[in-house]
Coordinates of C-alpha atoms in Angstrom, one line a residue:
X1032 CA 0.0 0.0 0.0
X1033 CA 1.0 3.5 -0.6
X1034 CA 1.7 4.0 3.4
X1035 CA 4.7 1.1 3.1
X1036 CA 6.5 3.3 0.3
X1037 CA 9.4 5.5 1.2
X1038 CA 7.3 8.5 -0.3
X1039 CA 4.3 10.2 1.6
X1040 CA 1.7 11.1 -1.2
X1041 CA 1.7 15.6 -1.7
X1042 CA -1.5 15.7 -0.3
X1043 CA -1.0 14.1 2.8
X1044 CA 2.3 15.7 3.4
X1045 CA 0.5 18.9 2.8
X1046 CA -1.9 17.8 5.3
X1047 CA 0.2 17.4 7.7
X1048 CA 1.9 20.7 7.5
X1049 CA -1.4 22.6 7.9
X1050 CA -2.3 21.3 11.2
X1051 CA 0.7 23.5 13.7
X1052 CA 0.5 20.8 16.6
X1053 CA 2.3 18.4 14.1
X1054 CA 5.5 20.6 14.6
X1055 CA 6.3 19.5 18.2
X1056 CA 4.6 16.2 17.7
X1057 CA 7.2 13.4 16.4
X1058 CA 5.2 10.8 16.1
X1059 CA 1.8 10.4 15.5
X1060 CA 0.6 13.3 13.0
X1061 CA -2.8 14.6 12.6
X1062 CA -3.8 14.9 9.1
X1063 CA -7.4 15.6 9.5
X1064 CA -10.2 15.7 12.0
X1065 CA -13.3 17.4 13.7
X1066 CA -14.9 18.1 16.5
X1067 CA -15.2 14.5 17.9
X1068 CA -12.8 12.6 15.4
X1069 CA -9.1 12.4 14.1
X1070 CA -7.1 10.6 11.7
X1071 CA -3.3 9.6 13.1
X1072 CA -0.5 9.0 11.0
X1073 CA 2.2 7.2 12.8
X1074 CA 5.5 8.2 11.2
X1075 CA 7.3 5.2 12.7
X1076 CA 5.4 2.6 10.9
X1077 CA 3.4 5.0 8.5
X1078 CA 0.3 3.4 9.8
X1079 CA -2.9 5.4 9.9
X1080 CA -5.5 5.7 12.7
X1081 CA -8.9 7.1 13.1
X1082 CA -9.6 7.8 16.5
X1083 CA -12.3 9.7 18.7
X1084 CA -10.9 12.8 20.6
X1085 CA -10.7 13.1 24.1
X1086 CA -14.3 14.4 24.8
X1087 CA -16.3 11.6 22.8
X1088 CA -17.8 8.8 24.5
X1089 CA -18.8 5.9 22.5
X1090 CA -21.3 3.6 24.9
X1091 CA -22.1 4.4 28.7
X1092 CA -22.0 0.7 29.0
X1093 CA -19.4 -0.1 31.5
X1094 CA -16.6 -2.0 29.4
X1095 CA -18.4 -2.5 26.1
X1096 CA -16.1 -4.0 23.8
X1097 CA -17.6 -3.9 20.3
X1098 CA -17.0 -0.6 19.1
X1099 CA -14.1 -1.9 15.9
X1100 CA -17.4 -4.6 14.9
X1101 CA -20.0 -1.7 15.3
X1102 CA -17.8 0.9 13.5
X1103 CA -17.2 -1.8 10.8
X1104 CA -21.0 -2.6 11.1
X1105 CA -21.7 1.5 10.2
X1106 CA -19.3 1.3 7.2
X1107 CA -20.8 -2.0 6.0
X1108 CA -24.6 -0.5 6.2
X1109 CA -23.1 2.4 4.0
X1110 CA -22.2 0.6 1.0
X1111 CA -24.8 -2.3 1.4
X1112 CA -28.0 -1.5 3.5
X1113 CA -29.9 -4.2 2.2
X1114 CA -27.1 -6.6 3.1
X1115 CA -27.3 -5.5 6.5
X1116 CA -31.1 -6.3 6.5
X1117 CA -30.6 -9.8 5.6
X1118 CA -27.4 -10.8 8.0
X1119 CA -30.1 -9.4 10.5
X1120 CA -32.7 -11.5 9.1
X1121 CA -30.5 -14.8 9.2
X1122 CA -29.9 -14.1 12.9
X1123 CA -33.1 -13.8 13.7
X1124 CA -33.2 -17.3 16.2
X1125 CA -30.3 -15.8 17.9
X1126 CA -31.7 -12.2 18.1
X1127 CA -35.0 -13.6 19.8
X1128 CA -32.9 -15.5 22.7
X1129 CA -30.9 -12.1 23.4
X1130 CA -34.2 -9.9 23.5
X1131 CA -36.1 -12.5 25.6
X1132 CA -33.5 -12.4 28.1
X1133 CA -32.5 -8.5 27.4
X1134 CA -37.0 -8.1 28.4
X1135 CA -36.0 -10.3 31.6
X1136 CA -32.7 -8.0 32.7
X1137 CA -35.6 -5.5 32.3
X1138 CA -38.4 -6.6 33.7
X1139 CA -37.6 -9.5 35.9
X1140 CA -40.5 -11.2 33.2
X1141 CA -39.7 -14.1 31.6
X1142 CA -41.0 -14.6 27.8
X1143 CA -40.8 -16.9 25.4
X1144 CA -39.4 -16.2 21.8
X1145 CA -42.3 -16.1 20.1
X1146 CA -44.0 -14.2 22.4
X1147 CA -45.7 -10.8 21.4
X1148 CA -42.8 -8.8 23.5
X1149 CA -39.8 -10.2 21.6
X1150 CA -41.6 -10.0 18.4
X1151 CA -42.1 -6.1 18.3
X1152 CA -38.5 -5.9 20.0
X1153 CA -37.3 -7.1 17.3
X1154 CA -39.4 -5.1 14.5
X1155 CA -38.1 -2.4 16.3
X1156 CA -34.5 -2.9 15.1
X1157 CA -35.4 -2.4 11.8
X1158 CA -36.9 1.0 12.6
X1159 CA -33.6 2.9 13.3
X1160 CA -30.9 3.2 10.9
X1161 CA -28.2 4.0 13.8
X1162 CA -29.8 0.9 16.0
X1163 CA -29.8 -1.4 12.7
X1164 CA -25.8 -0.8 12.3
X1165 CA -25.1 -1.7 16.4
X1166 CA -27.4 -4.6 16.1
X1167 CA -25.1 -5.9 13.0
X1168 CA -22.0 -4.8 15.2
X1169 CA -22.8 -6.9 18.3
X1170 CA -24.2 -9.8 15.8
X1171 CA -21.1 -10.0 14.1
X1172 CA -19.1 -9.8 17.4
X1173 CA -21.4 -12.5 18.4
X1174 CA -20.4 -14.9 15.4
X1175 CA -16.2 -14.3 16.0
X1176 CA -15.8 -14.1 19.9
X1177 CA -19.0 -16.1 20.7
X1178 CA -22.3 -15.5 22.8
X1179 CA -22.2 -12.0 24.8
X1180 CA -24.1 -12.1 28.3
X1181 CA -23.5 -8.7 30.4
X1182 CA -25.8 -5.7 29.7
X1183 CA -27.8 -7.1 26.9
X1184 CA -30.7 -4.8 27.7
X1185 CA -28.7 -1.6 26.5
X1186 CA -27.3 -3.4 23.7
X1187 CA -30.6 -4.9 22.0
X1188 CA -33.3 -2.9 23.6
X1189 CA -34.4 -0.1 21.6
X1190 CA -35.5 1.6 24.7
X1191 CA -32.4 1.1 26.8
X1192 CA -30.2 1.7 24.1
X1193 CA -31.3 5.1 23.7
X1194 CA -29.7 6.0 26.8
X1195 CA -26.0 4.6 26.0
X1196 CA -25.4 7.5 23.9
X1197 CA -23.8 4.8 21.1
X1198 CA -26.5 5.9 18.5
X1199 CA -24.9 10.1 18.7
X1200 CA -21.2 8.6 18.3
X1201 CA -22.2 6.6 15.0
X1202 CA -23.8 9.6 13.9
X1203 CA -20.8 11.7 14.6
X1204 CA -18.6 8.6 13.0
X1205 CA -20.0 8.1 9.9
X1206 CA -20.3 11.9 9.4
X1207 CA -16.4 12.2 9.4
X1208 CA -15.5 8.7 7.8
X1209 CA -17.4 10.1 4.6
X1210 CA -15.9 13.6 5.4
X1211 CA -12.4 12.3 5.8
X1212 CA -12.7 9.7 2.2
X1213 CA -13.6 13.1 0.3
X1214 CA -11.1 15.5 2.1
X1215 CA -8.3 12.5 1.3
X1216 CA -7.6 9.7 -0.7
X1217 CA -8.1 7.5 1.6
X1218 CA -10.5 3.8 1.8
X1219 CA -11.4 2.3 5.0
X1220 CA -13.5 -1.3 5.9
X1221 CA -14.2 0.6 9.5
X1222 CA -11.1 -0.5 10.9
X1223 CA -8.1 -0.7 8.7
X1224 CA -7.2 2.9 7.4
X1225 CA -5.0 2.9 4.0
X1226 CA -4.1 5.3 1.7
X1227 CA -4.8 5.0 -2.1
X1228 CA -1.9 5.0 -4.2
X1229 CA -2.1 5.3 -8.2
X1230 CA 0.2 1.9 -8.4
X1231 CA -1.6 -1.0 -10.5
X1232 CA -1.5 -3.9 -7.8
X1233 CA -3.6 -0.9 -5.5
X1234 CA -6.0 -0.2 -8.0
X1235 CA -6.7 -4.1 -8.7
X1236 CA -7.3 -4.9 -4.7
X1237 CA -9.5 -1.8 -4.2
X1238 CA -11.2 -2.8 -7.7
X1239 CA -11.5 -6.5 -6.2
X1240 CA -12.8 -5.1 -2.9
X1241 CA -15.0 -2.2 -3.6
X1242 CA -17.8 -3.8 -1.9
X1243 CA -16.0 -3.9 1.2
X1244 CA -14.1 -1.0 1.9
X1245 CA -15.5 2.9 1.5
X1246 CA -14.1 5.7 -0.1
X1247 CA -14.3 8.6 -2.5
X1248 CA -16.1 6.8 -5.2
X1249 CA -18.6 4.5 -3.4
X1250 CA -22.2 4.6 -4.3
X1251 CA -24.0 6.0 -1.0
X1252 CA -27.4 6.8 -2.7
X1253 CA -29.1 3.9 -1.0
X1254 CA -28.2 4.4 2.5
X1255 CA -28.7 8.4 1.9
X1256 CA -32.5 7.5 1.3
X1257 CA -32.4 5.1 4.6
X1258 CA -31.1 6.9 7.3
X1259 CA -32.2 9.5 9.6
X1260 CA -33.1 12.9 7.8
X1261 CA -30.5 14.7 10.0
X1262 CA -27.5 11.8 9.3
X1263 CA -28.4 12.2 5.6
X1264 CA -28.5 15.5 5.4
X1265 CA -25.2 15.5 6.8
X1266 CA -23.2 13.3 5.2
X1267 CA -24.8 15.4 1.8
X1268 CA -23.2 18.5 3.0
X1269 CA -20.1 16.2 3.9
X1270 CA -20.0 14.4 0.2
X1271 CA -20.0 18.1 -1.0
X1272 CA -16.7 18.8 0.7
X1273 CA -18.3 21.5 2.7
X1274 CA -18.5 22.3 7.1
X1275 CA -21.0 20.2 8.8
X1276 CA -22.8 19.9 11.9
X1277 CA -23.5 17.1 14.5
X1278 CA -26.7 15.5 13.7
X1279 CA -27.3 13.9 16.8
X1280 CA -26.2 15.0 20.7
X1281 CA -23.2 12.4 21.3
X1282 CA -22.6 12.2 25.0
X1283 CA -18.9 14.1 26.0
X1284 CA -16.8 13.2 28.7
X1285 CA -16.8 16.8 30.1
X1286 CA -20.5 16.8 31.0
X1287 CA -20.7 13.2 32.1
X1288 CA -17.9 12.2 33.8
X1289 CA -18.9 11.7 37.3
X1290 CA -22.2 10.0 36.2
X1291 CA -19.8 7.8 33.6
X1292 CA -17.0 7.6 36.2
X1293 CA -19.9 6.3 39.2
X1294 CA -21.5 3.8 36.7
X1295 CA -18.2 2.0 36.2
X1296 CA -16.9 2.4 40.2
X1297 CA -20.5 0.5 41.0
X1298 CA -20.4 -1.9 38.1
X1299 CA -21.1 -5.7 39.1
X1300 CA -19.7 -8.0 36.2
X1301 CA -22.1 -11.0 35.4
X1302 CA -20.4 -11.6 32.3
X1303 CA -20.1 -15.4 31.2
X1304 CA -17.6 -17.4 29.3
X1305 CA -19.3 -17.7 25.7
X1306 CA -18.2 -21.6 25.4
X1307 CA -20.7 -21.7 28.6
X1308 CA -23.7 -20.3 26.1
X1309 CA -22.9 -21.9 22.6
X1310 CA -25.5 -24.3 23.8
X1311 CA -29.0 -21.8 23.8
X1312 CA -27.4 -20.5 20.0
X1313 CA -27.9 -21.6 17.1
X1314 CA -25.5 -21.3 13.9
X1315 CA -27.3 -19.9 11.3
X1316 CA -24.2 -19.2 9.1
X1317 CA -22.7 -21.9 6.6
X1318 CA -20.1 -24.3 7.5
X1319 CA -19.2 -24.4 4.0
X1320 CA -15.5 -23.1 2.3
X1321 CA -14.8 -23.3 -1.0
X1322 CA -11.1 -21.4 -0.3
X1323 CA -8.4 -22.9 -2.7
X1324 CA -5.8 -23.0 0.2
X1325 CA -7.6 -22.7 3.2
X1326 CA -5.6 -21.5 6.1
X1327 CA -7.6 -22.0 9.7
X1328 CA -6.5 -22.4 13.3
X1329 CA -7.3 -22.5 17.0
X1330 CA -10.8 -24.0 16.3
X1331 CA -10.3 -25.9 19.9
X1332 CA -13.5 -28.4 18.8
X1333 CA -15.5 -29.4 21.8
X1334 CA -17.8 -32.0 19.8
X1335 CA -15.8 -34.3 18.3
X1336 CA -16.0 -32.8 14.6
X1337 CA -14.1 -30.1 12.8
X1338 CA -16.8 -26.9 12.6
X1339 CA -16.2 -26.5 9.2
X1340 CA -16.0 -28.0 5.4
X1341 CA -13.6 -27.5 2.7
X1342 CA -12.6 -30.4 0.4
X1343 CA -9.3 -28.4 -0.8
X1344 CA -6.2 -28.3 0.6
X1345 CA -6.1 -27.1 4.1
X1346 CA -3.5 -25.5 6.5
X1347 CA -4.8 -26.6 10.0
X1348 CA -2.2 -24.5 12.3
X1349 CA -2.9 -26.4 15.4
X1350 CA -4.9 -26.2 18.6
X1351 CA -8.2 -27.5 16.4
X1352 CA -9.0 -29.8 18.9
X1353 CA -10.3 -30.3 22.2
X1354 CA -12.5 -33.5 22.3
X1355 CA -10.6 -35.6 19.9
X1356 CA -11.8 -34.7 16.6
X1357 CA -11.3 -36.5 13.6
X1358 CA -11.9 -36.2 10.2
X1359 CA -11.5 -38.6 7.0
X1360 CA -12.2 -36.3 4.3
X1361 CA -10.3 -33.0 5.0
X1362 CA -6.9 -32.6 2.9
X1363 CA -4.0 -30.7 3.1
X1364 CA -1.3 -30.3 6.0
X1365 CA -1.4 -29.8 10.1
X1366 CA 0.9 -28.2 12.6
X1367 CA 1.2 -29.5 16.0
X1368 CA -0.6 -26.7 18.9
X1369 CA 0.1 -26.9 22.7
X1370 CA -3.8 -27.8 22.9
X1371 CA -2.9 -31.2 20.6
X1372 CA -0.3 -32.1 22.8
X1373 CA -3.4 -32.8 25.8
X1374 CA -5.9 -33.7 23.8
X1375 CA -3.8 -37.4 22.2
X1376 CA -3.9 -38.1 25.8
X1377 CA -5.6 -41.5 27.2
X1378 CA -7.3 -41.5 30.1
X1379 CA -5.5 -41.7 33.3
X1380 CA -5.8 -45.3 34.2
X1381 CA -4.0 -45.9 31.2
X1382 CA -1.1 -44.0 31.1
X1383 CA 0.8 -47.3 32.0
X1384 CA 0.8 -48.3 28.2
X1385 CA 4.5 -48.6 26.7
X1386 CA 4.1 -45.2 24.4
X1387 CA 3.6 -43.2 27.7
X1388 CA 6.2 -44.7 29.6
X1389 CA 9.6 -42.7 28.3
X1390 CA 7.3 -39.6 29.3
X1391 CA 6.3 -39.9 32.8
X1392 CA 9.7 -38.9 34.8
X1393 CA 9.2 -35.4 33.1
X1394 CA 7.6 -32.9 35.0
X1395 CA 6.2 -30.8 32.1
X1396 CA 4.7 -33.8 31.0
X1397 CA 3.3 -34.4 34.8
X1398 CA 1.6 -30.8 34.4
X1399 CA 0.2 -32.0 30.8
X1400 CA -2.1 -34.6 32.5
X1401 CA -2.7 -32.9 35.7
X1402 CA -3.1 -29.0 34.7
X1403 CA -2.1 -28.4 31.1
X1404 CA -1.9 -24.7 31.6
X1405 CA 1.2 -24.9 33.9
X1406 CA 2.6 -27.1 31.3
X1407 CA 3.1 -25.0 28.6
X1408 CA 6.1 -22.8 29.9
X1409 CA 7.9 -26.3 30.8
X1410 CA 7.5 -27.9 27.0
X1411 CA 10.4 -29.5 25.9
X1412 CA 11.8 -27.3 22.1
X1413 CA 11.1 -29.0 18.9
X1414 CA 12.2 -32.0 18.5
X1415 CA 11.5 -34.5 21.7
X1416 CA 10.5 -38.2 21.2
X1417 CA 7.3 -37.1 22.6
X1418 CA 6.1 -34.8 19.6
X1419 CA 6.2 -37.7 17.6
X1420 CA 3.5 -40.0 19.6
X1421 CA 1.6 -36.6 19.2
X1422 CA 2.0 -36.9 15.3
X1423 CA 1.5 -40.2 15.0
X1424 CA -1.8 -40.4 16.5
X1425 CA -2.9 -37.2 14.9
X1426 CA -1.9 -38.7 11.6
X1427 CA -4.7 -41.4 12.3
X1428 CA -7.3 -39.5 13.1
X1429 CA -6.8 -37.4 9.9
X1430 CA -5.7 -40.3 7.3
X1431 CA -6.1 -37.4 3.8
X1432 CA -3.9 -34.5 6.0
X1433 CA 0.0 -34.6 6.2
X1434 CA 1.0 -34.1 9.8
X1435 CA 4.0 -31.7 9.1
X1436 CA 6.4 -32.1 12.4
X1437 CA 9.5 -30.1 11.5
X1438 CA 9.2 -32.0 8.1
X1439 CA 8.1 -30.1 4.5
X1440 CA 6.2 -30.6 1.6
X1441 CA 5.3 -29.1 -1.4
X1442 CA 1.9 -28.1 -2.9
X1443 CA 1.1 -26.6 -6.0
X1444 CA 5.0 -25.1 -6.7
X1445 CA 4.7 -23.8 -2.9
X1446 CA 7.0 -25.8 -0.7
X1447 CA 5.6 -25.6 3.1
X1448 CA 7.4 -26.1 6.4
X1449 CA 5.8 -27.2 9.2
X1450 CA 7.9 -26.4 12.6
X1451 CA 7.1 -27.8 15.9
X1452 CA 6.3 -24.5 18.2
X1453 CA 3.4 -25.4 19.9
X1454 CA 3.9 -22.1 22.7
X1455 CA 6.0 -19.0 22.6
X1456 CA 8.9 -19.6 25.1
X1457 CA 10.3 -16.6 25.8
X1458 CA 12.5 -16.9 28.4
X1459 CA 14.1 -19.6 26.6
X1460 CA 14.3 -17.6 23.1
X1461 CA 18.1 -18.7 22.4
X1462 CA 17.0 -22.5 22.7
X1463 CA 13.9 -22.4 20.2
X1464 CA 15.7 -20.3 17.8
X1465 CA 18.5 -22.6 17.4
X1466 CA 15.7 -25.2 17.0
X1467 CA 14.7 -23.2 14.4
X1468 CA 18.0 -22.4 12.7
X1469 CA 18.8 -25.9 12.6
X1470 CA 15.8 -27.0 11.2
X1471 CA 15.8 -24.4 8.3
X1472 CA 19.2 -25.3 7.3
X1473 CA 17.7 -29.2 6.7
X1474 CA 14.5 -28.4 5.5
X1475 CA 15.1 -25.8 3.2
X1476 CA 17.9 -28.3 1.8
X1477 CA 20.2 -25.8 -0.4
X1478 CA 16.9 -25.1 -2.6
X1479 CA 17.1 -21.3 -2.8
X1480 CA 14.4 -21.1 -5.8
X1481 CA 11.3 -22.5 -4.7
X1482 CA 9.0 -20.4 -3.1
X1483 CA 8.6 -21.6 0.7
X1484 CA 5.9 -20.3 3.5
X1485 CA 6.7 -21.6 7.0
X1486 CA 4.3 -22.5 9.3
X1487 CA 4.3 -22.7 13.2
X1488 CA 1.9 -22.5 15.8
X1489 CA 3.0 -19.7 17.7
X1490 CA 5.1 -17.6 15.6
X1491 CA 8.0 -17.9 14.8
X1492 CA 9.2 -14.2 16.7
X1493 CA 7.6 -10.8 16.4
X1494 CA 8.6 -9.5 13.5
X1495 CA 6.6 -12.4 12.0
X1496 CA 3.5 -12.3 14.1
X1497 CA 0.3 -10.4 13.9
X1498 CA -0.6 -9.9 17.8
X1499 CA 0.2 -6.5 18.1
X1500 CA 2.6 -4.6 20.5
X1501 CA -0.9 -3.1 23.0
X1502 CA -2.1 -6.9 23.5
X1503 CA -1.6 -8.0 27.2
X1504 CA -0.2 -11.3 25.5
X1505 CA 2.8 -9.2 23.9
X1506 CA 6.3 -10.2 24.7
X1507 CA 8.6 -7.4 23.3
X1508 CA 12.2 -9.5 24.0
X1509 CA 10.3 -12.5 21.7
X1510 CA 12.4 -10.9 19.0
X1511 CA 14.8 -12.9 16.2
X1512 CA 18.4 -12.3 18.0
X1513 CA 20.0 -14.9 15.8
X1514 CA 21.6 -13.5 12.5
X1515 CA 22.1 -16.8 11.2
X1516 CA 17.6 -17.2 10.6
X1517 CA 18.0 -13.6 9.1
X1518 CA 20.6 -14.7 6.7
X1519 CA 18.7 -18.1 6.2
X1520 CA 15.8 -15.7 4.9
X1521 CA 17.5 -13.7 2.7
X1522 CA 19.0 -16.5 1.1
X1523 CA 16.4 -18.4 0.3
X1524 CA 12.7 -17.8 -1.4
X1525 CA 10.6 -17.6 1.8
X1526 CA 7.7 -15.1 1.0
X1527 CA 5.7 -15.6 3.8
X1528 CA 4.8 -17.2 7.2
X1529 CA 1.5 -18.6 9.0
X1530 CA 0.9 -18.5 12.8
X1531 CA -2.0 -19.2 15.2
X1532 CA -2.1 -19.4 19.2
X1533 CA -2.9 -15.5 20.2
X1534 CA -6.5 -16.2 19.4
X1535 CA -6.4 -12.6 17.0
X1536 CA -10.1 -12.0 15.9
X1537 CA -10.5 -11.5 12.4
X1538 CA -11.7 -8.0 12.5
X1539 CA -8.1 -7.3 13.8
X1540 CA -6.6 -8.3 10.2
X1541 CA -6.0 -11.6 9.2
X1542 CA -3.2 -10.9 7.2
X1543 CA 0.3 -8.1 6.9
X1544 CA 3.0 -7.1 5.0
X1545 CA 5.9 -6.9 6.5
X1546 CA 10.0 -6.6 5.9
X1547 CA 12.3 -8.4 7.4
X1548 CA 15.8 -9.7 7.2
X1549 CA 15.4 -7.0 4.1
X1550 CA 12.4 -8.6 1.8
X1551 CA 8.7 -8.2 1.8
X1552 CA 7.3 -11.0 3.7
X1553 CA 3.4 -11.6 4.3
X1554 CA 2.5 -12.8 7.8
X1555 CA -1.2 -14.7 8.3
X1556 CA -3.0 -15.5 11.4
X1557 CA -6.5 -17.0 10.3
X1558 CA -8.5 -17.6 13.9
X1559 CA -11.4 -19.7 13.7
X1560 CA -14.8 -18.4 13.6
X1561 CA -18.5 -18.9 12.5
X1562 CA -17.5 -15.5 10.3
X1563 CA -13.9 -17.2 9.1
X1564 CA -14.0 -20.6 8.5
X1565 CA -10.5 -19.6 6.8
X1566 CA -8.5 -17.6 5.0
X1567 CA -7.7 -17.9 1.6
X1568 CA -4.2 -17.7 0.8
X1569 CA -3.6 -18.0 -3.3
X1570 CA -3.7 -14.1 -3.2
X1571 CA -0.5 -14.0 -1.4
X1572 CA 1.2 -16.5 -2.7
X1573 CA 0.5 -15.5 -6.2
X1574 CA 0.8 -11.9 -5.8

């Protein structure tokens, strides 16, 4: 994208000079903003940000975590209102169970689904642009993070909702995301921010992906004639590159503090683990996947049975089972995950068989059966006898997938190595990457031509991983320290690498360019969900 290039575009350097704060700011730039909203440019990485200023508050719901899916949600219902109707429509089942119990948070009533409460509940949805776009955001948070259970009443009552003030921040928001894609050229899906470049590969992926992502050019004529009088006359006045005016009263920190600051203090959480509520939700969203090279990981199957189908080749990147899944159909290759290692296990009583015996003087392996969790940070690197039981017995379950255990194998022209990494051990960086070292050298066997992608479970060090820096699972010494992988890289073909394990939603970004060791490098991290049943890969590798 234009932002990677060593050349800001004239008009955003212009930008940036007409905003004075920029001088004694060395880092992150304003290029544009308004009353309640800002677009960043990070000069470190070039990455842009749009961000609301200090005084904006998006929801008075104490932690309320789906702003990125409702923001997405707002620029989604711009460029395809009717598509927003249906997803709405198709959840429908699932939308009922969250009113019933949203009219019971309420009321202390309980009512059935089909009762005459729910029903015009859920009619009302349809009856508020603004409403319609959060009720897509927490549906679609629904389908990638799983079941939500605290404060449902503000978040699908029409009549609660009203007073978390999230209805006057999408106003404000889509006013300056339509503002800021005709001030700039500039396209954004509500989450990723890029800048447009005249380049031929950008012009092809915005051409490809129109539908998705809004910018100068995209047709809002049917949303204009859908929303709110006030939001449409707005975003008019804002398409015709002129001042506007907030069209609905947002709530600001500065008048609500001590109310906001007094909800939170008092807060109870009666949140619940989603895994807990799969069970009263149904799926109403295809298991199907027709992806050519289907990349998919930390599905951690409870039932027995892999959650989705696709009859091409697959990249499973471990930690897709919890329950023993197996599957006779599914092609394609699989990567060992720390949650593999506990789920080959027998049951306790017969841990005396002669596979498990070599094993039980260890303690990590101790911790396995007992409390996996403390076993991670004791797993022995790479290589040990033990990985190869786990291999063995995953290869049985799966008799059409390659189990790739610091081995290789070649699909397609694309040769793929698998290494062993179930966990990210930090403090013992030195020990994995000579693991990995070592293994390169064999695997990539003096073949410098072919082009390679190499695969791991955790990734391989940060400057191939997607989890990003502000995550609380972030390690910033998880670095590559040895020079001899660097030089393996720039020796070789590699052009990309595949990770899992850090559970990164796919709203986050499934996918980066990146350089290292002095080349462009993609990195992918495709998380299971009922929205991403994988990512497709031939893009990349084709590119």
């Amino acid at each position: 994208m234009a932002q990677n290039g060593s050349t800001l575009p004239a008009a955003i350097v212009s930008r940036m000079d007409s905003y004075p704060e920029n001088k004694r700011r060395p880092v992150n730039k304003t290029l544009f903003n308004n009353e309640y909203f800002q677009l960043t440019l990070n000069m470190r990485n070039e990455s842009l940000v749009i961000s609301s200023r200090g005084d904006l508050v998006y929801s008075a719901i104490p932690y309320d975590t789906a702003r990125n899916y409702i923001q997405r949600a707002a620029v989604q219902t711009l460029l395809h209102p009717d598509a927003t109707h249906a997803y709405i429509e198709g959840h429908k089942p699932n939308l009922e169970t969250y009113l019933a119990l949203s009219i019971f948070q309420v009321t202390g009533k309980k009512v059935g689904k089909d009762s005459a409460e729910v029903q015009a509940a859920y009619q009302q949805i349809f009856k508020d642009p603004l409403f319609e776009m959060q009720i897509l955001g927490r549906m679609l948070q629904h389908d990638e993070t799983g079941p939500l259970s605290a404060n449902l009443a503000g978040k699908f009552l029409y009549s609660e909702n009203l007073k978390t003030g999230i209805s006057g921040y999408l106003s404000e928001y889509v006013n300056f995301v339509v503002q800021l894609t005709h001030a700039l050229p500039i396209f954004t899906d509500g989450k990723q921010v890029q800048l447009l470049s005249e380049n031929d590969g950008e012009a092809r992926f915005l051409a490809e992906n129109k539908h998705l992502l809004l910018n100068k050019n995209s047709d809002l004529s049917e949303a204009l004639m859908w929303l709110p009088a006030p939001v449409r006359s707005n975003l008019e006045v804002a398409i015709s590159e002129q001042a506007t005016a907030a069209a609905l009263r947002p709530l600001l920190r500065s008048e609500m503090q001590e109310s906001l600051t007094a909800t939170r203090k008092n807060y109870v959480a009666h949140s619940r683990r989603p895994e807990e509520l799969e069970q009263y939700f149904e799926n109403v969203l295809t298991i199907e996947n027709s992806n050519l090279v289907n990349v998919i990981s930390d599905c951690h199957v409870l039932d027995g049975k892999l959650p989705f189908r696709n009859l091409n080749f697959n990249i499973l990147v471990g930690d897709v089972s919890d329950s023993k899944v197996s599957d006779a159909l599914i092609r394609g290759i699989y990567i060992l995950g720390n949650h593999e290692l506990s789920d080959i296990l027998p049951e306790t009583d017969q841990l005396n068989q002669p596979q498990w015996q070599p094993f039980l003087k260890y303690e990590w392996f101790k911790c396995l059966v007992d409390n996996p969790d403390e076993a991670w940070p004791l797993l022995p690197v790479g290589n040990h006898p033990f990985y190869q039981v786990v291999e063995a017995e995953i290869a049985t379950r799966f008799p059409k997938v390659v189990v790739l255990h610091n081995e290789s194998i070649i699909h397609e022209g694309i040769r793929y190595i698998g290494l062993t990494i179930p966990v990210a051990l930090v403090l013992r960086r030195k020990e994995v990457q000579g693991f990995i070292y070592t293994t390169l050298v064999e695997l990539l066997n003096q073949d410098t031509e072919i082009p390679t992608v190499i695969v791991s479970h955790a990734p391989l060090f940060n400057e191939l991983s997607l989890l990003p820096p502000e995550s609380g699972s972030y390690q910033k010494d998880y670095v590559c320290s040895d020079e001899r992988i660097k030089a393996l890289f720039k020796q070789y073909n590699i052009i990309g690498a595949i990770h899992g394990h850090h559970h990164i939603p796919a709203s986050s970004s499934r996918f980066k360019r990146t350089e290292f060791a002095g080349k462009s490098l993609f990195v992918v991290c495709s998380i299971y969900s009922k929205i991403n049943t994988g990512f497709e890969l031939i893009p990349l590798i084709t590119e």
